[in-house]
Amino acid sequence: MKVVIVGGVAGGASAAARLRRLDENAEIVVFERTGFISYANCGLPYFIGGVITDKEELTLQTPESFWDRFRVDMRVRHEVTAIHPDRKTVCVHGLDTGKTYEESYDKLILSPGARPVRPDIPGADGGKVFTLRTVEDTLQIHEQIKIQKPEKIAVIGGGFIGIEAAENLARLGIDVTVIQRSNHLLPTFDFDMACMLHAEMKNHGVHLLLNTQVSEIKEQGGRLSLKIAEGCELTVDMVLYAIGVVPDTALAESAGLELGVKGSIAVNDRMETSVPDIYAVGDAVQVKHFVTENEAVISLAGPANRQGRIAADNICGGSSVYQGSQGSSVIKVFDMTAASTGINETAARRAGIEYERVVLSPASHAAYYPGAGMMTMKVLYEKETLRLLGAQIAGYEGVDKRIDVLATAIRAGMKATDLAGLDLAYAPPYSSAKDPVNMAGFMIENIVKGRVKQFHWDEVDELPRDGSVTLLDTRTPMEYRMGKAEGFSNLPVDDLRERISEIPKDKPLYVMCQSGYRSYVSCRILSQHGYDCYHLSGGYGFYEIVKNGKEQVKRAYPCGMKK
């Protein structure tokens, strides 16, 4: 059996290695149009920033090492330009030799990946405008920074690559501005959770222009002028585009393969395309979203690796299936860690799912053990079924651990209330006896059983201030003086029982504290005395972060023009 693989990196290289482990006699040929067959795509921004200092460390495998270990024929700098399913061959062009030839196959795996998006605006293809997708891109940007020594760089796009690039450029002492089309960074997050990332970026000197688009790039006097609004321009030395990727499927389309959403390659759960003996894996393929069961394109290394393994299994006579992607991801944002899994509120609304969410800010480990830090968690679940839908976490320690637990719970089909019963490891340096994941389960359990009712940050400013409801802040007087929501009177939780007669019982009562715990305790006291009580999920601290984040979106452009 002869297997030809188009494209290396995560999906193609994983498929090649798995094929060899399953079939020692198969002939395996991999064509990769770049000069690198298997590299750490996610590590590219860290080479630019000097965190990774040796470019050789970016290369996970070389053609030589792959041959030595797996006897796989890796041909770099070879581009497949056409597929002929009728005669089971591919047309190959040697980029260094200029020669073109045909290669036959019994089975074909497509792993073309995705290509970075460049917008169709004047100047987007200029010599000082870069994208970051391959090792070659990285080396080119690294060399340009070394030679030019830019003082200011604009990163256009606030997804994973944009954020990582901005952090690493800022660590080089470069003045960085991130320009994002939507109102927040990191599309897997909701706006409220992303506000913490905005604050972290700002604290490290990165400028954010949200709800903003670049309409033109002009080179003037060796610098670049970016037109970003009516008459408003930003002058920088370099531009890095990171506005996303699209499936690189021109080859598949020309061969007559069925395409799916966003022009991706349509495959079944065995990674088989619409054409016999042709498989496809990685960033170019359409998959089922594990939570919504809708068709989706999810460009992440983990799913690509698993898909390559599954395609190899099935080529070798197995019966492996891909059960869908849920988009679990984690990113370093300076000193902060941000992670998510499943779907966010925006995706839930788009899918027509009636959901509820809880927000909490637990400590990363036992508060009495030195070094405990706060994290903020949002967990979404379906109201009727209590099915877990997704989670987002931002914090400084232990974020990755909790998101993996929640991702596993989603994959296992657990109900949101089942989180309360998880038996998780505890020692003071690592967690609390009530782990943050357990605490989320306790909160959901209390809501489901009617022990407490809640309201959210986006309802605070909409509450009537005409006396028809009672607004209560149960923090200490000092906390209250340091910042408060309009119309909320202060009555500390520890004084509540003695002063309960001061609170009217004939109207709804909305209670807040700093994080949500004291307001919950307050509502338990008050509800047992006959009050119709609601507590603020996430507390005043979360409300304040989001409110400040909303103000940041409205702030002045660099030229001083207000939006």
Short mmCIF file of N, CA, C and O in Angstrom, two decimals, residues 259-367:
data_model
loop_
_atom_site.label_atom_id
_atom_site.label_comp_id
_atom_site.label_asym_id
_atom_site.label_seq_id
_atom_site.Cartn_x
_atom_site.Cartn_y
_atom_site.Cartn_z
N LEU A 259 -17.19 20.45 -0.57
CA LEU A 259 -16.76 21.43 0.41
C LEU A 259 -17.88 21.69 1.42
O LEU A 259 -19.06 21.47 1.14
N GLY A 260 -17.48 22.20 2.59
CA GLY A 260 -18.44 22.47 3.66
C GLY A 260 -18.43 23.93 4.06
O GLY A 260 -18.17 24.81 3.24
N VAL A 261 -18.68 24.20 5.34
CA VAL A 261 -18.77 25.57 5.83
C VAL A 261 -17.43 26.28 5.66
O VAL A 261 -16.36 25.69 5.77
N LYS A 262 -17.53 27.57 5.32
CA LYS A 262 -16.35 28.42 5.15
C LYS A 262 -15.37 27.86 4.11
O LYS A 262 -14.17 28.11 4.18
N GLY A 263 -15.90 27.09 3.17
CA GLY A 263 -15.05 26.54 2.13
C GLY A 263 -14.16 25.41 2.57
O GLY A 263 -13.19 25.05 1.88
N SER A 264 -14.46 24.81 3.71
CA SER A 264 -13.65 23.71 4.24
C SER A 264 -13.94 22.42 3.48
O SER A 264 -14.90 22.32 2.71
N ILE A 265 -13.10 21.41 3.72
CA ILE A 265 -13.30 20.10 3.09
C ILE A 265 -14.29 19.31 3.92
O ILE A 265 -14.09 19.11 5.13
N ALA A 266 -15.35 18.85 3.29
CA ALA A 266 -16.35 18.05 4.00
C ALA A 266 -15.82 16.63 4.20
O ALA A 266 -15.35 16.00 3.25
N VAL A 267 -15.88 16.14 5.43
CA VAL A 267 -15.47 14.77 5.75
C VAL A 267 -16.51 14.13 6.66
O VAL A 267 -17.29 14.83 7.32
N ASN A 268 -16.50 12.81 6.70
CA ASN A 268 -17.35 12.11 7.66
C ASN A 268 -16.55 11.88 8.95
O ASN A 268 -15.42 12.35 9.08
N ASP A 269 -17.12 11.13 9.88
CA ASP A 269 -16.43 10.97 11.17
C ASP A 269 -15.23 10.03 11.08
O ASP A 269 -14.48 9.87 12.05
N ARG A 270 -15.02 9.40 9.91
CA ARG A 270 -13.81 8.60 9.68
C ARG A 270 -12.73 9.41 8.95
O ARG A 270 -11.72 8.88 8.57
N MET A 271 -12.98 10.71 8.77
CA MET A 271 -12.10 11.64 8.08
C MET A 271 -12.02 11.35 6.58
O MET A 271 -11.05 11.74 5.90
N GLU A 272 -13.03 10.68 6.03
CA GLU A 272 -13.10 10.38 4.60
C GLU A 272 -13.79 11.54 3.88
O GLU A 272 -14.81 12.05 4.34
N THR A 273 -13.26 11.93 2.74
CA THR A 273 -13.88 12.96 1.92
C THR A 273 -14.95 12.33 1.04
O THR A 273 -15.22 11.12 1.12
N SER A 274 -15.52 13.14 0.16
CA SER A 274 -16.56 12.64 -0.75
C SER A 274 -16.00 11.79 -1.88
O SER A 274 -16.77 11.15 -2.62
N VAL A 275 -14.68 11.75 -2.03
CA VAL A 275 -14.04 10.96 -3.09
C VAL A 275 -13.38 9.74 -2.46
O VAL A 275 -12.63 9.87 -1.48
N PRO A 276 -13.62 8.54 -2.99
CA PRO A 276 -13.04 7.33 -2.41
C PRO A 276 -11.52 7.39 -2.30
O PRO A 276 -10.84 7.94 -3.18
N ASP A 277 -11.01 6.86 -1.21
CA ASP A 277 -9.58 6.73 -0.95
C ASP A 277 -8.86 8.06 -0.69
O ASP A 277 -7.63 8.12 -0.68
N ILE A 278 -9.65 9.13 -0.50
CA ILE A 278 -9.05 10.42 -0.15
C ILE A 278 -9.58 10.84 1.23
O ILE A 278 -10.79 10.93 1.44
N TYR A 279 -8.67 11.11 2.13
CA TYR A 279 -8.99 11.55 3.49
C TYR A 279 -8.51 12.99 3.66
O TYR A 279 -7.67 13.47 2.91
N ALA A 280 -9.04 13.66 4.66
CA ALA A 280 -8.59 15.03 4.95
C ALA A 280 -8.60 15.26 6.45
O ALA A 280 -9.49 14.76 7.16
N VAL A 281 -7.63 16.03 6.94
CA VAL A 281 -7.49 16.27 8.38
C VAL A 281 -6.98 17.70 8.60
O VAL A 281 -6.47 18.35 7.70
N GLY A 282 -7.14 18.17 9.83
CA GLY A 282 -6.53 19.43 10.25
C GLY A 282 -7.38 20.66 10.04
O GLY A 282 -8.61 20.60 9.97
N ASP A 283 -6.71 21.80 9.92
CA ASP A 283 -7.39 23.09 9.88
C ASP A 283 -8.27 23.29 8.66
O ASP A 283 -9.09 24.21 8.63
N ALA A 284 -8.12 22.45 7.65
CA ALA A 284 -8.88 22.63 6.41
C ALA A 284 -10.21 21.90 6.41
O ALA A 284 -10.99 22.06 5.48
N VAL A 285 -10.50 21.09 7.44
CA VAL A 285 -11.68 20.23 7.36
C VAL A 285 -12.84 20.77 8.20
O VAL A 285 -12.66 21.50 9.16
N GLN A 286 -14.01 20.36 7.80
CA GLN A 286 -15.24 20.65 8.53
C GLN A 286 -15.48 19.54 9.56
O GLN A 286 -15.33 18.36 9.25
N VAL A 287 -15.81 19.95 10.78
CA VAL A 287 -16.08 18.97 11.84
C VAL A 287 -17.41 19.29 12.51
O VAL A 287 -17.98 20.36 12.31
N LYS A 288 -17.85 18.37 13.33
CA LYS A 288 -19.02 18.61 14.17
C LYS A 288 -18.55 19.26 15.47
O LYS A 288 -17.59 18.81 16.07
N HIS A 289 -19.24 20.34 15.86
CA HIS A 289 -18.94 20.89 17.18
C HIS A 289 -19.56 19.96 18.22
O HIS A 289 -20.74 19.63 18.15
N PHE A 290 -18.77 19.55 19.19
CA PHE A 290 -19.21 18.54 20.14
C PHE A 290 -20.41 19.02 20.95
O PHE A 290 -21.28 18.21 21.32
N VAL A 291 -20.49 20.30 21.24
CA VAL A 291 -21.57 20.82 22.09
C VAL A 291 -22.83 21.10 21.28
O VAL A 291 -23.92 20.65 21.62
N THR A 292 -22.70 21.86 20.19
CA THR A 292 -23.88 22.26 19.42
C THR A 292 -24.28 21.24 18.36
O THR A 292 -25.41 21.27 17.87
N GLU A 293 -23.34 20.38 17.98
CA GLU A 293 -23.51 19.40 16.89
C GLU A 293 -23.67 20.09 15.54
O GLU A 293 -24.07 19.45 14.56
N ASN A 294 -23.37 21.38 15.45
CA ASN A 294 -23.37 22.09 14.18
C ASN A 294 -22.04 21.89 13.47
O ASN A 294 -21.03 21.61 14.09
N GLU A 295 -22.07 22.07 12.15
CA GLU A 295 -20.83 21.99 11.38
C GLU A 295 -19.96 23.19 11.73
O GLU A 295 -20.45 24.31 11.90
N ALA A 296 -18.65 22.98 11.82
CA ALA A 296 -17.75 24.05 12.25
C ALA A 296 -16.36 23.82 11.68
O ALA A 296 -16.03 22.72 11.23
N VAL A 297 -15.57 24.87 11.71
CA VAL A 297 -14.14 24.79 11.40
C VAL A 297 -13.40 25.25 12.64
O VAL A 297 -13.57 26.38 13.09
N ILE A 298 -12.61 24.36 13.24
CA ILE A 298 -11.91 24.67 14.48
C ILE A 298 -10.42 24.38 14.26
O ILE A 298 -10.01 23.23 14.14
N SER A 299 -9.66 25.46 14.20
CA SER A 299 -8.23 25.35 13.85
C SER A 299 -7.38 25.29 15.11
O SER A 299 -6.95 26.31 15.64
N LEU A 300 -7.15 24.09 15.59
CA LEU A 300 -6.33 23.86 16.77
C LEU A 300 -5.46 22.63 16.55
O LEU A 300 -5.85 21.69 15.85
N ALA A 301 -4.28 22.63 17.19
CA ALA A 301 -3.32 21.55 16.96
C ALA A 301 -3.81 20.22 17.51
O ALA A 301 -3.59 19.17 16.89
N GLY A 302 -4.45 20.22 18.68
CA GLY A 302 -4.91 18.98 19.28
C GLY A 302 -5.86 18.20 18.39
O GLY A 302 -5.64 17.00 18.11
N PRO A 303 -6.96 18.84 17.92
CA PRO A 303 -7.86 18.14 16.99
C PRO A 303 -7.15 17.67 15.72
O PRO A 303 -7.43 16.57 15.24
N ALA A 304 -6.24 18.47 15.18
CA ALA A 304 -5.53 18.06 13.96
C ALA A 304 -4.72 16.79 14.19
O ALA A 304 -4.72 15.88 13.36
N ASN A 305 -4.05 16.72 15.32
CA ASN A 305 -3.28 15.51 15.64
C ASN A 305 -4.18 14.29 15.74
O ASN A 305 -3.86 13.21 15.21
N ARG A 306 -5.31 14.44 16.43
CA ARG A 306 -6.23 13.29 16.59
C ARG A 306 -6.83 12.88 15.25
O ARG A 306 -7.00 11.68 14.98
N GLN A 307 -7.14 13.84 14.41
CA GLN A 307 -7.71 13.51 13.11
C GLN A 307 -6.71 12.77 12.24
O GLN A 307 -7.08 11.82 11.51
N GLY A 308 -5.44 13.18 12.29
CA GLY A 308 -4.42 12.46 11.53
C GLY A 308 -4.31 11.02 11.98
O GLY A 308 -4.16 10.10 11.17
N ARG A 309 -4.38 10.81 13.28
CA ARG A 309 -4.31 9.46 13.85
C ARG A 309 -5.51 8.61 13.38
O ARG A 309 -5.36 7.44 13.03
N ILE A 310 -6.69 9.23 13.38
CA ILE A 310 -7.91 8.51 12.99
C ILE A 310 -7.86 8.12 11.52
O ILE A 310 -8.22 7.00 11.14
N ALA A 311 -7.43 9.06 10.66
CA ALA A 311 -7.33 8.74 9.23
C ALA A 311 -6.38 7.56 9.01
O ALA A 311 -6.66 6.64 8.24
N ALA A 312 -5.25 7.57 9.71
CA ALA A 312 -4.28 6.48 9.57
C ALA A 312 -4.88 5.16 10.05
O ALA A 312 -4.69 4.11 9.41
N ASP A 313 -5.59 5.19 11.15
CA ASP A 313 -6.23 3.97 11.66
C ASP A 313 -7.14 3.36 10.61
O ASP A 313 -7.11 2.14 10.36
N ASN A 314 -7.96 4.20 10.00
CA ASN A 314 -8.95 3.69 9.05
C ASN A 314 -8.31 3.23 7.75
O ASN A 314 -8.77 2.26 7.13
N ILE A 315 -7.26 3.88 7.32
CA ILE A 315 -6.53 3.43 6.13
C ILE A 315 -5.94 2.04 6.37
O ILE A 315 -5.89 1.21 5.46
N CYS A 316 -5.56 1.78 7.60
CA CYS A 316 -4.93 0.50 7.92
C CYS A 316 -5.95 -0.55 8.39
O CYS A 316 -5.59 -1.54 9.03
N GLY A 317 -7.21 -0.34 8.06
CA GLY A 317 -8.23 -1.34 8.34
C GLY A 317 -8.94 -1.19 9.65
O GLY A 317 -9.76 -2.05 10.03
N GLY A 318 -8.66 -0.14 10.39
CA GLY A 318 -9.33 0.07 11.67
C GLY A 318 -10.70 0.70 11.49
O GLY A 318 -11.21 0.85 10.37
N SER A 319 -11.30 1.07 12.61
CA SER A 319 -12.63 1.69 12.56
C SER A 319 -12.70 2.80 13.62
O SER A 319 -13.49 2.74 14.56
N SER A 320 -11.86 3.80 13.46
CA SER A 320 -11.82 4.92 14.40
C SER A 320 -12.72 6.04 13.90
O SER A 320 -12.84 6.27 12.70
N VAL A 321 -13.34 6.74 14.84
CA VAL A 321 -14.22 7.85 14.48
C VAL A 321 -13.83 9.09 15.27
O VAL A 321 -13.36 9.00 16.41
N TYR A 322 -14.04 10.24 14.64
CA TYR A 322 -13.79 11.53 15.30
C TYR A 322 -15.11 12.00 15.90
O TYR A 322 -16.10 12.16 15.20
N GLN A 323 -15.11 12.24 17.20
CA GLN A 323 -16.34 12.55 17.91
C GLN A 323 -16.66 14.03 18.00
O GLN A 323 -17.62 14.42 18.67
N GLY A 324 -15.88 14.85 17.29
CA GLY A 324 -16.17 16.27 17.27
C GLY A 324 -15.19 17.07 18.10
O GLY A 324 -14.47 16.55 18.94
N SER A 325 -15.18 18.38 17.85
CA SER A 325 -14.31 19.29 18.55
C SER A 325 -15.11 20.18 19.48
O SER A 325 -16.24 20.56 19.15
N GLN A 326 -14.56 20.52 20.64
CA GLN A 326 -15.24 21.46 21.53
C GLN A 326 -14.40 22.71 21.76
O GLN A 326 -14.78 23.57 22.54
N GLY A 327 -13.28 22.81 21.05
CA GLY A 327 -12.53 24.06 21.05
C GLY A 327 -11.80 24.38 22.33
O GLY A 327 -11.61 25.56 22.66
N SER A 328 -11.37 23.39 23.09
CA SER A 328 -10.64 23.65 24.33
C SER A 328 -9.32 24.35 24.00
O SER A 328 -8.56 23.89 23.15
N SER A 329 -9.05 25.45 24.69
CA SER A 329 -7.85 26.22 24.39
C SER A 329 -7.37 26.97 25.62
O SER A 329 -8.14 27.24 26.54
N VAL A 330 -6.09 27.32 25.60
CA VAL A 330 -5.50 28.10 26.69
C VAL A 330 -4.45 29.02 26.08
O VAL A 330 -3.81 28.67 25.09
N ILE A 331 -4.30 30.20 26.65
CA ILE A 331 -3.34 31.17 26.13
C ILE A 331 -2.73 31.95 27.28
O ILE A 331 -3.39 32.26 28.27
N LYS A 332 -1.45 32.24 27.14
CA LYS A 332 -0.74 33.09 28.09
C LYS A 332 -0.90 34.54 27.65
O LYS A 332 -0.61 34.88 26.50
N VAL A 333 -1.34 35.40 28.54
CA VAL A 333 -1.50 36.83 28.26
C VAL A 333 -0.66 37.58 29.30
O VAL A 333 -1.14 37.90 30.39
N PHE A 334 0.61 37.79 28.98
CA PHE A 334 1.57 38.34 29.95
C PHE A 334 1.57 37.46 31.20
O PHE A 334 1.87 36.28 31.10
N ASP A 335 1.21 37.99 32.36
CA ASP A 335 1.23 37.19 33.59
C ASP A 335 -0.05 36.41 33.80
O ASP A 335 -0.15 35.60 34.73
N MET A 336 -1.04 36.66 32.98
CA MET A 336 -2.35 36.03 33.12
C MET A 336 -2.48 34.81 32.22
O MET A 336 -1.80 34.70 31.19
N THR A 337 -3.34 33.89 32.60
CA THR A 337 -3.69 32.75 31.75
C THR A 337 -5.19 32.83 31.46
O THR A 337 -6.00 33.06 32.36
N ALA A 338 -5.55 32.64 30.20
CA ALA A 338 -6.95 32.64 29.79
C ALA A 338 -7.25 31.31 29.09
O ALA A 338 -6.45 30.86 28.27
N ALA A 339 -8.36 30.70 29.43
CA ALA A 339 -8.68 29.39 28.86
C ALA A 339 -10.18 29.26 28.67
O ALA A 339 -10.97 29.89 29.39
N SER A 340 -10.57 28.44 27.71
CA SER A 340 -11.99 28.22 27.46
C SER A 340 -12.21 26.84 26.88
O SER A 340 -11.30 26.22 26.33
N THR A 341 -13.42 26.38 27.00
CA THR A 341 -13.83 25.11 26.40
C THR A 341 -15.31 25.18 26.09
O THR A 341 -16.06 25.92 26.74
N GLY A 342 -15.76 24.42 25.09
CA GLY A 342 -17.18 24.44 24.75
C GLY A 342 -17.56 25.74 24.07
O GLY A 342 -16.79 26.32 23.31
N ILE A 343 -18.77 26.22 24.37
CA ILE A 343 -19.27 27.43 23.71
C ILE A 343 -19.44 28.56 24.72
O ILE A 343 -19.55 28.33 25.92
N ASN A 344 -19.42 29.79 24.20
CA ASN A 344 -19.68 30.95 25.04
C ASN A 344 -21.13 31.41 24.85
O ASN A 344 -21.91 30.76 24.15
N GLU A 345 -21.47 32.52 25.48
CA GLU A 345 -22.86 33.00 25.41
C GLU A 345 -23.27 33.34 23.99
O GLU A 345 -24.39 33.05 23.57
N THR A 346 -22.36 33.97 23.25
CA THR A 346 -22.67 34.34 21.87
C THR A 346 -23.03 33.11 21.04
O THR A 346 -24.02 33.11 20.30
N ALA A 347 -22.24 32.05 21.17
CA ALA A 347 -22.49 30.83 20.41
C ALA A 347 -23.77 30.14 20.89
O ALA A 347 -24.51 29.56 20.08
N ALA A 348 -24.04 30.20 22.19
CA ALA A 348 -25.26 29.58 22.73
C ALA A 348 -26.50 30.27 22.17
O ALA A 348 -27.47 29.60 21.77
N ARG A 349 -26.47 31.60 22.13
CA ARG A 349 -27.60 32.33 21.57
C ARG A 349 -27.76 32.02 20.09
O ARG A 349 -28.88 31.84 19.59
N ARG A 350 -26.63 31.96 19.36
CA ARG A 350 -26.68 31.67 17.93
C ARG A 350 -27.27 30.28 17.68
O ARG A 350 -27.96 30.06 16.68
N ALA A 351 -26.98 29.34 18.58
CA ALA A 351 -27.48 27.97 18.43
C ALA A 351 -28.90 27.82 18.96
O ALA A 351 -29.47 26.73 18.88
N GLY A 352 -29.47 28.88 19.52
CA GLY A 352 -30.83 28.82 20.03
C GLY A 352 -30.95 28.02 21.32
O GLY A 352 -32.02 27.46 21.60
N ILE A 353 -29.89 27.99 22.11
CA ILE A 353 -29.89 27.22 23.36
C ILE A 353 -30.26 28.15 24.51
O ILE A 353 -29.65 29.20 24.70
N GLU A 354 -31.25 27.78 25.29
CA GLU A 354 -31.62 28.54 26.47
C GLU A 354 -30.67 28.14 27.60
O GLU A 354 -30.66 26.99 28.04
N TYR A 355 -29.90 29.08 28.07
CA TYR A 355 -28.83 28.75 28.98
C TYR A 355 -28.87 29.63 30.23
O TYR A 355 -29.56 30.65 30.28
N GLU A 356 -28.11 29.22 31.22
CA GLU A 356 -27.84 30.04 32.40
C GLU A 356 -26.34 29.98 32.64
O GLU A 356 -25.65 29.09 32.14
N ARG A 357 -25.84 30.95 33.41
CA ARG A 357 -24.41 30.95 33.70
C ARG A 357 -24.17 31.37 35.13
O ARG A 357 -25.00 32.05 35.75
N VAL A 358 -23.05 30.93 35.66
CA VAL A 358 -22.60 31.39 36.97
C VAL A 358 -21.21 31.97 36.82
O VAL A 358 -20.42 31.51 35.98
N VAL A 359 -20.92 32.98 37.62
CA VAL A 359 -19.60 33.61 37.63
C VAL A 359 -19.08 33.59 39.05
O VAL A 359 -19.81 33.95 39.99
N LEU A 360 -17.85 33.15 39.23
CA LEU A 360 -17.26 33.10 40.56
C LEU A 360 -15.79 33.47 40.48
O LEU A 360 -15.17 33.37 39.42
N SER A 361 -15.24 33.91 41.59
CA SER A 361 -13.83 34.33 41.64
C SER A 361 -13.14 33.66 42.82
O SER A 361 -12.85 34.29 43.84
N PRO A 362 -12.86 32.37 42.71
CA PRO A 362 -12.20 31.64 43.80
C PRO A 362 -10.69 31.83 43.79
O PRO A 362 -10.10 32.30 42.81
N ALA A 363 -10.05 31.44 44.88
CA ALA A 363 -8.58 31.46 44.96
C ALA A 363 -8.02 30.24 44.24
O ALA A 363 -8.65 29.18 44.19
N SER A 364 -6.82 30.39 43.71
CA SER A 364 -6.18 29.30 42.97
C SER A 364 -5.82 28.14 43.88
O SER A 364 -5.80 26.98 43.45
N HIS A 365 -5.50 28.42 45.13
CA HIS A 365 -5.28 27.36 46.13
C HIS A 365 -5.67 27.90 47.50
O HIS A 365 -6.17 29.02 47.60
N ALA A 366 -5.47 27.12 48.52
CA ALA A 366 -5.89 27.52 49.86
C ALA A 366 -5.37 28.92 50.20
O ALA A 366 -4.18 29.21 50.06
N ALA A 367 -6.30 29.78 50.62
CA ALA A 367 -5.96 31.20 50.83
C ALA A 367 -4.89 31.39 51.89
O ALA A 367 -4.12 32.36 51.85
#
